[in-house]
PDB file of C-alpha atoms in Angstrom:
ATOM      1  CA  MET A  18       0.000   0.000   0.000  1.00  0.00           C
ATOM      2  CA  LYS A  19       1.220   3.475  -0.897  1.00  0.00           C
ATOM      3  CA  ILE A  20       2.377   5.825   1.861  1.00  0.00           C
ATOM      4  CA  LYS A  21       0.178   8.951   2.045  1.00  0.00           C
ATOM      5  CA  VAL A  22       1.351  10.401   5.364  1.00  0.00           C
ATOM      6  CA  VAL A  23       4.847  10.711   6.850  1.00  0.00           C
ATOM      7  CA  ILE A  24       5.005  11.652  10.526  1.00  0.00           C
ATOM      8  CA  PHE A  25       8.301  12.821  11.988  1.00  0.00           C
ATOM      9  CA  ASP A  26       9.657  13.093  15.488  1.00  0.00           C
ATOM     10  CA  ALA A  27      11.676  16.299  15.976  1.00  0.00           C
ATOM     11  CA  ASP A  28      14.523  16.047  18.537  1.00  0.00           C
ATOM     12  CA  LYS A  29      17.445  13.934  17.281  1.00  0.00           C
ATOM     13  CA  THR A  30      15.395  13.176  14.151  1.00  0.00           C
ATOM     14  CA  LEU A  31      15.060  16.509  12.318  1.00  0.00           C
ATOM     15  CA  TRP A  32      17.880  18.214  14.251  1.00  0.00           C
ATOM     16  CA  ASP A  33      20.777  17.269  16.485  1.00  0.00           C
ATOM     17  CA  HIS A  34      19.483  18.658  19.801  1.00  0.00           C
ATOM     18  CA  TYR A  35      17.802  16.199  22.182  1.00  0.00           C
ATOM     19  CA  ASN A  36      15.271  18.567  23.830  1.00  0.00           C
ATOM     20  CA  ILE A  37      14.208  21.916  22.389  1.00  0.00           C
ATOM     21  CA  SER A  38      11.973  22.500  25.395  1.00  0.00           C
ATOM     22  CA  GLU A  39      15.186  23.553  27.204  1.00  0.00           C
ATOM     23  CA  PHE A  40      15.794  26.467  24.810  1.00  0.00           C
ATOM     24  CA  GLU A  41      15.596  29.952  26.331  1.00  0.00           C
ATOM     25  CA  ASP A  42      15.122  33.343  24.692  1.00  0.00           C
ATOM     26  CA  PRO A  43      16.622  35.147  23.046  1.00  0.00           C
ATOM     27  CA  ILE A  44      17.302  32.634  20.302  1.00  0.00           C
ATOM     28  CA  LYS A  45      19.975  33.688  17.850  1.00  0.00           C
ATOM     29  CA  VAL A  46      20.006  32.519  14.231  1.00  0.00           C
ATOM     30  CA  ILE A  47      23.511  31.441  13.238  1.00  0.00           C
ATOM     31  CA  ASN A  48      22.420  30.419   9.724  1.00  0.00           C
ATOM     32  CA  LYS A  49      19.300  28.900   8.159  1.00  0.00           C
ATOM     33  CA  ASN A  50      20.067  25.497   9.695  1.00  0.00           C
ATOM     34  CA  GLU A  51      21.574  26.499  13.021  1.00  0.00           C
ATOM     35  CA  ILE A  52      20.392  28.404  16.094  1.00  0.00           C
ATOM     36  CA  GLU A  53      21.703  29.148  19.573  1.00  0.00           C
ATOM     37  CA  ASP A  54      19.766  29.994  22.715  1.00  0.00           C
ATOM     38  CA  ALA A  55      20.545  32.455  25.546  1.00  0.00           C
ATOM     39  CA  LYS A  56      22.589  29.808  27.400  1.00  0.00           C
ATOM     40  CA  GLY A  57      24.711  28.828  24.395  1.00  0.00           C
ATOM     41  CA  ARG A  58      22.776  25.644  23.558  1.00  0.00           C
ATOM     42  CA  LYS A  59      22.993  24.996  19.838  1.00  0.00           C
ATOM     43  CA  LEU A  60      20.753  23.162  17.434  1.00  0.00           C
ATOM     44  CA  LYS A  61      21.599  22.164  13.893  1.00  0.00           C
ATOM     45  CA  VAL A  62      19.099  20.813  11.347  1.00  0.00           C
ATOM     46  CA  PHE A  63      20.370  17.548   9.835  1.00  0.00           C
ATOM     47  CA  PRO A  64      21.777  17.859   6.275  1.00  0.00           C
ATOM     48  CA  ASP A  65      19.025  16.739   3.882  1.00  0.00           C
ATOM     49  CA  VAL A  66      15.952  17.464   6.031  1.00  0.00           C
ATOM     50  CA  ARG A  67      14.780  20.509   4.027  1.00  0.00           C
ATOM     51  CA  ASP A  68      15.232  18.863   0.637  1.00  0.00           C
ATOM     52  CA  THR A  69      13.423  15.734   1.829  1.00  0.00           C
ATOM     53  CA  LEU A  70      10.476  17.675   3.284  1.00  0.00           C
ATOM     54  CA  GLU A  71      10.285  19.714   0.060  1.00  0.00           C
ATOM     55  CA  GLU A  72      10.312  16.565  -2.082  1.00  0.00           C
ATOM     56  CA  LEU A  73       7.669  14.838   0.057  1.00  0.00           C
ATOM     57  CA  LYS A  74       5.399  17.902  -0.295  1.00  0.00           C
ATOM     58  CA  LYS A  75       5.931  17.895  -4.096  1.00  0.00           C
ATOM     59  CA  LYS A  76       4.811  14.249  -4.149  1.00  0.00           C
ATOM     60  CA  GLY A  77       1.599  15.211  -2.340  1.00  0.00           C
ATOM     61  CA  ILE A  78       2.533  13.446   0.896  1.00  0.00           C
ATOM     62  CA  ILE A  79       0.822  14.773   4.035  1.00  0.00           C
ATOM     63  CA  LEU A  80       3.446  15.679   6.652  1.00  0.00           C
ATOM     64  CA  GLY A  81       2.935  15.410  10.375  1.00  0.00           C
ATOM     65  CA  LEU A  82       5.089  16.105  13.402  1.00  0.00           C
ATOM     66  CA  ALA A  83       4.715  14.222  16.699  1.00  0.00           C
ATOM     67  CA  THR A  84       7.123  15.558  19.301  1.00  0.00           C
ATOM     68  CA  TRP A  85       7.581  15.337  23.051  1.00  0.00           C
ATOM     69  CA  ASN A  86       8.094  19.066  23.651  1.00  0.00           C
ATOM     70  CA  TYR A  87       6.176  22.063  24.940  1.00  0.00           C
ATOM     71  CA  PRO A  88       3.913  23.204  22.055  1.00  0.00           C
ATOM     72  CA  GLU A  89       4.973  26.881  22.228  1.00  0.00           C
ATOM     73  CA  LYS A  90       8.686  25.891  22.017  1.00  0.00           C
ATOM     74  CA  THR A  91       8.043  23.567  19.078  1.00  0.00           C
ATOM     75  CA  GLN A  92       6.142  26.245  17.169  1.00  0.00           C
ATOM     76  CA  LYS A  93       8.773  28.899  17.888  1.00  0.00           C
ATOM     77  CA  ILE A  94      11.742  26.723  16.852  1.00  0.00           C
ATOM     78  CA  LEU A  95       9.980  25.482  13.689  1.00  0.00           C
ATOM     79  CA  GLN A  96       9.172  29.073  12.707  1.00  0.00           C
ATOM     80  CA  ILE A  97      12.685  30.369  13.420  1.00  0.00           C
ATOM     81  CA  LEU A  98      14.138  27.539  11.300  1.00  0.00           C
ATOM     82  CA  ASP A  99      11.489  28.084   8.581  1.00  0.00           C
ATOM     83  CA  LEU A 100      10.357  24.436   8.842  1.00  0.00           C
ATOM     84  CA  TYR A 101       6.838  25.136  10.118  1.00  0.00           C
ATOM     85  CA  LYS A 102       5.507  25.614   6.576  1.00  0.00           C
ATOM     86  CA  TYR A 103       6.167  21.978   5.631  1.00  0.00           C
ATOM     87  CA  PHE A 104       3.908  20.352   8.224  1.00  0.00           C
ATOM     88  CA  ASP A 105       0.184  19.852   7.729  1.00  0.00           C
ATOM     89  CA  VAL A 106      -0.396  18.735  11.329  1.00  0.00           C
ATOM     90  CA  ILE A 107       1.835  19.369  14.347  1.00  0.00           C
ATOM     91  CA  VAL A 108       1.187  17.649  17.652  1.00  0.00           C
ATOM     92  CA  SER A 109       3.576  18.675  20.406  1.00  0.00           C
ATOM     93  CA  ARG A 110       2.913  17.401  23.914  1.00  0.00           C
ATOM     94  CA  ASP A 111       4.772  17.394  27.217  1.00  0.00           C
ATOM     95  CA  PHE A 112       4.556  13.596  27.437  1.00  0.00           C
ATOM     96  CA  PRO A 113       6.341  10.788  25.548  1.00  0.00           C
ATOM     97  CA  TYR A 114       3.375   8.812  24.169  1.00  0.00           C
ATOM     98  CA  LYS A 115       3.830   9.005  20.408  1.00  0.00           C
ATOM     99  CA  PHE A 116       0.907   6.664  19.702  1.00  0.00           C
ATOM    100  CA  ILE A 117      -1.434   9.227  21.322  1.00  0.00           C
ATOM    101  CA  MET A 118       0.113  12.043  19.253  1.00  0.00           C
ATOM    102  CA  ILE A 119      -0.167  10.046  16.026  1.00  0.00           C
ATOM    103  CA  ASN A 120      -3.800   9.280  16.852  1.00  0.00           C
ATOM    104  CA  GLU A 121      -4.366  13.051  17.330  1.00  0.00           C
ATOM    105  CA  ILE A 122      -2.856  13.598  13.874  1.00  0.00           C
ATOM    106  CA  PHE A 123      -5.248  10.990  12.393  1.00  0.00           C
ATOM    107  CA  ASN A 124      -8.189  12.679  14.152  1.00  0.00           C
ATOM    108  CA  GLU A 125      -7.206  16.105  12.864  1.00  0.00           C
ATOM    109  CA  LEU A 126      -6.909  14.752   9.316  1.00  0.00           C
ATOM    110  CA  ARG A 127     -10.285  12.982   9.694  1.00  0.00           C
ATOM    111  CA  ASN A 128     -11.810  16.315  10.775  1.00  0.00           C
ATOM    112  CA  LYS A 129     -10.500  17.772   7.499  1.00  0.00           C
ATOM    113  CA  GLY A 130     -12.173  14.933   5.582  1.00  0.00           C
ATOM    114  CA  ILE A 131      -8.957  12.958   5.021  1.00  0.00           C
ATOM    115  CA  LYS A 132      -9.150   9.287   5.997  1.00  0.00           C
ATOM    116  CA  ILE A 133      -5.799   7.574   6.436  1.00  0.00           C
ATOM    117  CA  LYS A 134      -5.233   3.882   7.104  1.00  0.00           C
ATOM    118  CA  PRO A 135      -2.350   2.834   9.377  1.00  0.00           C
ATOM    119  CA  GLU A 136      -0.632   1.032   6.468  1.00  0.00           C
ATOM    120  CA  GLU A 137      -0.630   4.320   4.503  1.00  0.00           C
ATOM    121  CA  THR A 138       1.430   5.946   7.259  1.00  0.00           C
ATOM    122  CA  MET A 139       5.164   6.118   7.909  1.00  0.00           C
ATOM    123  CA  PHE A 140       6.477   7.220  11.303  1.00  0.00           C
ATOM    124  CA  VAL A 141      10.132   8.312  11.564  1.00  0.00           C
ATOM    125  CA  ASP A 142      11.669   8.512  15.053  1.00  0.00           C
ATOM    126  CA  ASP A 143      15.157   8.121  16.486  1.00  0.00           C
ATOM    127  CA  ARG A 144      13.843   5.904  19.312  1.00  0.00           C
ATOM    128  CA  ARG A 145      12.588   2.427  18.475  1.00  0.00           C
ATOM    129  CA  SER A 146      11.018   2.223  21.955  1.00  0.00           C
ATOM    130  CA  HIS A 147       8.012   4.219  20.678  1.00  0.00           C
ATOM    131  CA  PHE A 148       7.165   1.719  17.948  1.00  0.00           C
ATOM    132  CA  GLY A 149       5.636  -1.033  20.119  1.00  0.00           C
ATOM    133  CA  ASN A 150       2.732   1.106  21.346  1.00  0.00           C
ATOM    134  CA  VAL A 151       2.281   2.627  17.889  1.00  0.00           C
ATOM    135  CA  TRP A 152       1.739  -0.873  16.450  1.00  0.00           C
ATOM    136  CA  LEU A 153      -0.277  -2.092  19.454  1.00  0.00           C
ATOM    137  CA  TYR A 154      -2.750   0.799  19.514  1.00  0.00           C
ATOM    138  CA  LEU A 155      -2.772   2.071  15.928  1.00  0.00           C
ATOM    139  CA  GLY A 156      -2.009  -0.901  13.684  1.00  0.00           C
ATOM    140  CA  ASN A 157       0.369  -1.604  10.856  1.00  0.00           C
ATOM    141  CA  ILE A 158       2.155   1.749  10.584  1.00  0.00           C
ATOM    142  CA  LYS A 159       5.523   1.628   8.836  1.00  0.00           C
ATOM    143  CA  CYS A 160       7.921   2.661  11.608  1.00  0.00           C
ATOM    144  CA  VAL A 161      11.405   3.755  10.576  1.00  0.00           C
ATOM    145  CA  GLU A 162      14.186   4.210  13.108  1.00  0.00           C
ATOM    146  CA  MET A 163      16.302   7.208  12.128  1.00  0.00           C
ATOM    147  CA  TRP A 164      20.049   6.446  12.109  1.00  0.00           C
ATOM    148  CA  LYS A 165      19.476   2.658  12.258  1.00  0.00           C
ATOM    149  CA  ASP A 166      16.991   1.765   9.493  1.00  0.00           C
ATOM    150  CA  ILE A 167      18.094   4.760   7.429  1.00  0.00           C
ATOM    151  CA  LYS A 168      21.225   6.900   7.579  1.00  0.00           C
ATOM    152  CA  CYS A 169      19.884  10.056   5.933  1.00  0.00           C
ATOM    153  CA  HIS A 170      16.473  11.648   5.425  1.00  0.00           C
ATOM    154  CA  SER A 171      16.478  11.337   1.637  1.00  0.00           C
ATOM    155  CA  GLU A 172      16.260   7.531   2.025  1.00  0.00           C
ATOM    156  CA  ILE A 173      12.639   8.088   3.118  1.00  0.00           C
ATOM    157  CA  LEU A 174      11.831   9.016  -0.483  1.00  0.00           C
ATOM    158  CA  HIS A 175      12.794   5.484  -1.622  1.00  0.00           C
ATOM    159  CA  MET A 176      10.545   3.870   1.002  1.00  0.00           C
ATOM    160  CA  LEU A 177       7.233   5.430  -0.071  1.00  0.00           C
ATOM    161  CA  ASP A 178       5.844   2.525  -2.148  1.00  0.00           C
TER     162      ASP A 178
END
């Protein structure tokens, strides 16, 4: 079955920082892929993230984000990095239960009249530990462990069919 939705984790999946909820204002832009907060914490977007998101959008893939971060921090960081525009649905919660976040994404899409089956969904996360509950509660979602199953984001493009 063809993949219609790709849902990403954020920390350690889209960028190298492990917890953007720690970031404090003011946030300084070093370049389009790198920022630094008031305490000197840095974040760098991984190399082919932008090109991959752009390509997925061109292919008509719905993009979601499911991240364990404070919603206002997620929104702020995505906007500063100019990544916000790529995502159709963003669910950012201060708890680690990705299966609940993915279900929220499905509900939001359903409310927009878009019905997605689990097997039409790919979930990309750097932590395999989330996959068990995703499969248990949501069904046959294609879960991809970043840095183990794939080494760069562009490999996602070859996994769509």
